Amino acid sequence: MQAPRHLISTDDLSLQEMEALFESARAYEQDLSGWPDVCRGRIAATLFYEPSTRTRLSFESAMLRLGGGVITAADMNVSSASKGESLADTVRVVCGYADALILRHQSEGAARLAAECSSVPVINAGDGSHEHPTQTLCDLYSLWIERGRIEGLDVVFAGDLRYSRTVHSFAYALARFRANIVCIPQPGFDLPKYVVQRLREEYGVEPMKADASRLGHLAASSDVVYLTPQKPHQLSLFTDPQGLSVGNVDAVYMTRPQTERFGADSELDETKYLQLGKRQLAAESLRDAVVMHPLPRRDEISSEIDTDPRSIYFKQAARGVPIRMAILAALLGRTDVLGSSTPGPEPSWPAQKSGLVCGNQSCICHTEDRHVGVRFRLVSRVPLRVSCPYCSQEIEFGVVGCSTTEHFHAPDSRDLRKVHPEHMVFFRDGVHAQAAGFKAARGASTPHPG
Amino acid sequence: MQAPRHLISTDDLSLQEMEALFESARAYEQDLSGWPDVCRGRIAATLFYEPSTRTRLSFESAMLRLGGGVITAADMNVSSASKGESLADTVRVVCGYADALILRHQSEGAARLAAECSSVPVINAGDGSHEHPTQTLCDLYSLWIERGRIEGLDVVFAGDLRYSRTVHSFAYALARFRANIVCIPQPGFDLPKYVVQRLREEYGVEPMKADASRLGHLAASSDVVYLTPQKPHQLSLFTDPQGLSVGNVDAVYMTRPQTERFGADSELDETKYLQLGKRQLAAESLRDAVVMHPLPRRDEISSEIDTDPRSIYFKQAARGVPIRMAILAALLGRTDVLGSSTPGPEPSWPAQKSGLVCGNQSCICHTEDRHVGVRFRLVSRVPLRVSCPYCSQEIEFGVVGCSTTEHFHAPDSRDLRKVHPEHMVFFRDGVHAQAAGFKAARGASTPHPG
Amino acid sequence: MQAPRHLISTDDLSLQEMEALFESARAYEQDLSGWPDVCRGRIAATLFYEPSTRTRLSFESAMLRLGGGVITAADMNVSSASKGESLADTVRVVCGYADALILRHQSEGAARLAAECSSVPVINAGDGSHEHPTQTLCDLYSLWIERGRIEGLDVVFAGDLRYSRTVHSFAYALARFRANIVCIPQPGFDLPKYVVQRLREEYGVEPMKADASRLGHLAASSDVVYLTPQKPHQLSLFTDPQGLSVGNVDAVYMTRPQTERFGADSELDETKYLQLGKRQLAAESLRDAVVMHPLPRRDEISSEIDTDPRSIYFKQAARGVPIRMAILAALLGRTDVLGSSTPGPEPSWPAQKSGLVCGNQSCICHTEDRHVGVRFRLVSRVPLRVSCPYCSQEIEFGVVGCSTTEHFHAPDSRDLRKVHPEHMVFFRDGVHAQAAGFKAARGASTPHPG
């Protein structure tokens, strides 16, 4: 049996595949009730370990609109889990009941683990703060429909940019499509450094100070930053000492303050949250911008603009159905939108006999330790950096040994290029490596001059 | 886009439309499995903010029997609501996932609010103590099937007539159809005055003392009242000083004591509740009566009569499916049972700049104040009476000003006939009106002589 | 209307019918998506009074694969029941919404009661510790598929044989099929005496000491017992003073320690539970054995053998779908696998005016006393033994009177052969019988010599 194709992260899809999904979704959207035979005889199972009615209903609607059936476990945390069953085993069983699994879980990396255990396609419907690819695809699709393209668009992100997973994932995806981002954070809730770093490393995005004078009230009390994958000389925007001047904005993406993730001594008084209303929308730059929001909203978008034609957040939510129809039909093999080859995740290796432990306490690898060993994936060779294949977070270590030569090396040693990942043994430091019988290689404590 | 037609109250339907729904339901009932293409490709969403398994399952069965699909949120109160989303926004999103919304909510007026926010038909599956139109239609349909008509029937209401929403709604509907009601209340649990008042005002029903001697044990300890929309001289029943003599009864509608709504110092010992058993059913007047009950029952119907051919309460429950099939098919536009014109609710106006507040603490307008302003509807012009368009309860006020003339008037002033509702400003009393810059009109404090 | 056929216990099916269901299931299994018209237009309702996601999802998958619809009440205990409705009434209502009811309930005998109240087929999806026939059929079917037959197979039962309902039901079914059972209990968790007694009385199974030397590590610390319906002289196995030598095993059926049913002062340290891993599977006798488990597992099967081709527990779980397809299609009358005649349960009689009370506190008859009278079924005539028709447990009594002759008899009196069950009146002892006006029959206090 060939391994099925999964959707755990938007990184599992090429840009071409995403655009093919958008084309497919557009056809569905034009006649939602016209496709009752596409998935006839197929069943999708929704396994939700935490409630998310909106996401669940939109998946179920998508499957039903394709003529398929749905079996639902809306609160897995109160059922099988109480008999002590692991997620891995639950997935192994339920994949025998359905043709696709749609999983929502509070632990990061849960969907990747599920994919390893499943004989049918797994779709990640949110794994903790990690990924929620169908939300990101819905956002991209909505932008693509409204603007006709994604590349080169100017998208404002406003509000809580620090804790919103949705915004982080959308930022990576926009950068892949070579769109530009204008950050208007709630003061104190900037995009986290690790997000900016990934944008820089993977997509060549450079943050630049922006002149927000044409953005009006919305940007009145924030330091606005422009993130673009383009080189400065490619920018048509005018740059002066005030920073890059923001011109016509294509979309404003508002976010909800993730108050449930603020500490008790929250820095943010909820009543002072950045709000988008008639006054803010009146800015010249926003004249043609569409207003987006992942929903649910609280007060960050005033209901006074609900009837403004630029407000598309409810349309955006409704588009969750056709884009999920496109995803389900493709993964179930009912359309040929996705290549038959399975790109799959990057390879990973077991971290046997080594001290390597994923440092993310919310990662699924800690709760599923009976079935899942610690594994690692290569982030870079020189310097050697590794990450957890489940939650994607980098794992820290001091030195790394080679089980063949029994030497150990500093992470920035060029010798590591020759060590196969299967032979890597990780240690907190050289003392631990020596205690395990490894000898220091040339340059183990200092970088090899090369 | 044309506004969809909703079912919030049986008042949204004409008598002709209800009878057309009954005809349609009868066809479905004759072959429940024979309609798998009527709603093929359509989806209904059940949004239940409080559990009501029976109602939910009968709607879902109806939709499936028509070949449609169902997406279910059986306990909305534990999911999205926890992220602080308003009902209005939830409806705006979920109506993008389905072709019809079936809503159950604990707040009165919730369904009317939902209808205002939805681009697809909304069906009220119970909003607090307010309305539950499909239950009423099921009861009417069951009576219509059993008796061949509704007009002129004699229907006994027995038990808790005070707290049972079901009985109140059924009473209004029977009065509209010009059927007669014989009230046999549990002592102390009579029909409330406001229900009798509405029956009198809207349907010309007059309560008359009844001679219940032919009703036997069931009426032994109650004061029996006869409610009829017919004039005394039209009555074929014999009237003497004992009251109107109750003859052959067409149906007995028993109700469950709504103990959850009794106070801690309940007047009613549950064990002394009026019971219908073999002894009570032996009364001469009940020889041909069918026995109905909205279910669930406790002990008010003895299981000893379950096999009596007159006991139709389980058949009545089963008829919830065909009548809901008829409703769904009609609202989804799959039959032409309902007129294409949308009668809709009576018009309402915003109560701007005025002290008007709905006094019903269970009304949805209080919890949805972010999205819903206070509005009012006219109940009568002289004297001026207004009600909340959501929960239908009358709203109290002292005087009313006209924003054009800047005069204020007493509610019974004939001058108010000339004031457009858009210009009405309500005040607690004249002092408040004057403080707001209004002057007393002629007769503002005393009725205008006309 | 003809009474529908139900599935409450595997005893409701003949061996031929079970094999016909297996044949039918095998056809479904070969193309799970190929049967979307078998139950088109039909609806199954899943009523679960306790959560069991796995069981529920496999039933719902089966119904959907047959093209039918499903309405779901996954947690009945928090809905209607709160309004004080009896199970009997809920069943009477919901059977009007569906073509089949799938019931899970915590009380023993609940499914039998439901069958009495339902106008459509009832399928028992587990009633307390009593029966779970589709689990047993799934186990039998899996064995039948893997081995091509059931008769004569040698099946090892290992682990908690005391509290596992699954194992008890499977044991009875294997005995009916004339298969042999090798018990390897967790020390202290042997098969209960009443199970062994029933195996002996109903199927002629005799427990014999077994020589487990060829079973290796798995049997190292247990007293192994061989249960066979065959006579010793029919056995091809070699018997010596060490006991019957266990040869090639066909299947190992592992069970989960039912820790939730252990007392607080549990005899079993969970960490010392019998485990099946590579070492145990290496035994010579197990070379060709398939490994089965009803799931969920904890640690009793090591994940190291998940990839062993003998491990079929996940396949076994997946086979829950085709076997339930076969059951649903048959009960809904869509296949002719089951005879049209309804064998039904053995007859039972009301225990009127008698002191007979079912002694099982978990039996549904105690909570449904408003609708269900105490009834009894005959287990044997001489001596007279009776059981509860709901939970199947024997009911104790001292003497039994005949309401016609007004004499009372000891249970072992041969005169009782002449007393019709309708006339039987049960008493705790002769004193109570005499107080009720019965006279001692000849031999009432001592056995009649015959």
PDB file of N, CA and C in Angstrom, chain B residues 11 17 165 281 321 337 365:
ATOM      1  N   ASP B  11     -47.102  32.428  13.864  1.00  0.00           N
ATOM      2  CA  ASP B  11     -47.709  33.632  13.286  1.00  0.00           C
ATOM      3  C   ASP B  11     -47.085  34.005  11.948  1.00  0.00           C
ATOM      4  N   GLU B  17     -51.384  28.362   4.597  1.00  0.00           N
ATOM      5  CA  GLU B  17     -50.037  27.790   4.506  1.00  0.00           C
ATOM      6  C   GLU B  17     -49.878  26.616   5.474  1.00  0.00           C
ATOM      7  N   ARG B 165     -45.071  26.430  28.111  1.00  0.00           N
ATOM      8  CA  ARG B 165     -45.030  27.199  26.870  1.00  0.00           C
ATOM      9  C   ARG B 165     -45.785  26.488  25.765  1.00  0.00           C
ATOM     10  N   LEU B 281     -60.000   8.138  31.969  1.00  0.00           N
ATOM     11  CA  LEU B 281     -60.361   7.989  30.551  1.00  0.00           C
ATOM     12  C   LEU B 281     -61.735   7.350  30.372  1.00  0.00           C
ATOM     13  N   VAL B 321     -41.508  14.112  12.567  1.00  0.00           N
ATOM     14  CA  VAL B 321     -40.646  13.951  11.393  1.00  0.00           C
ATOM     15  C   VAL B 321     -41.342  14.418  10.107  1.00  0.00           C
ATOM     16  N   VAL B 337     -45.207  25.034  -1.321  1.00  0.00           N
ATOM     17  CA  VAL B 337     -46.239  25.077  -0.288  1.00  0.00           C
ATOM     18  C   VAL B 337     -46.365  26.471   0.311  1.00  0.00           C
ATOM     19  N   CYS B 365     -32.008  40.457  23.639  1.00  0.00           N
ATOM     20  CA  CYS B 365     -31.518  41.814  23.369  1.00  0.00           C
ATOM     21  C   CYS B 365     -30.532  42.267  24.440  1.00  0.00           C
TER      22      CYS B 365
END
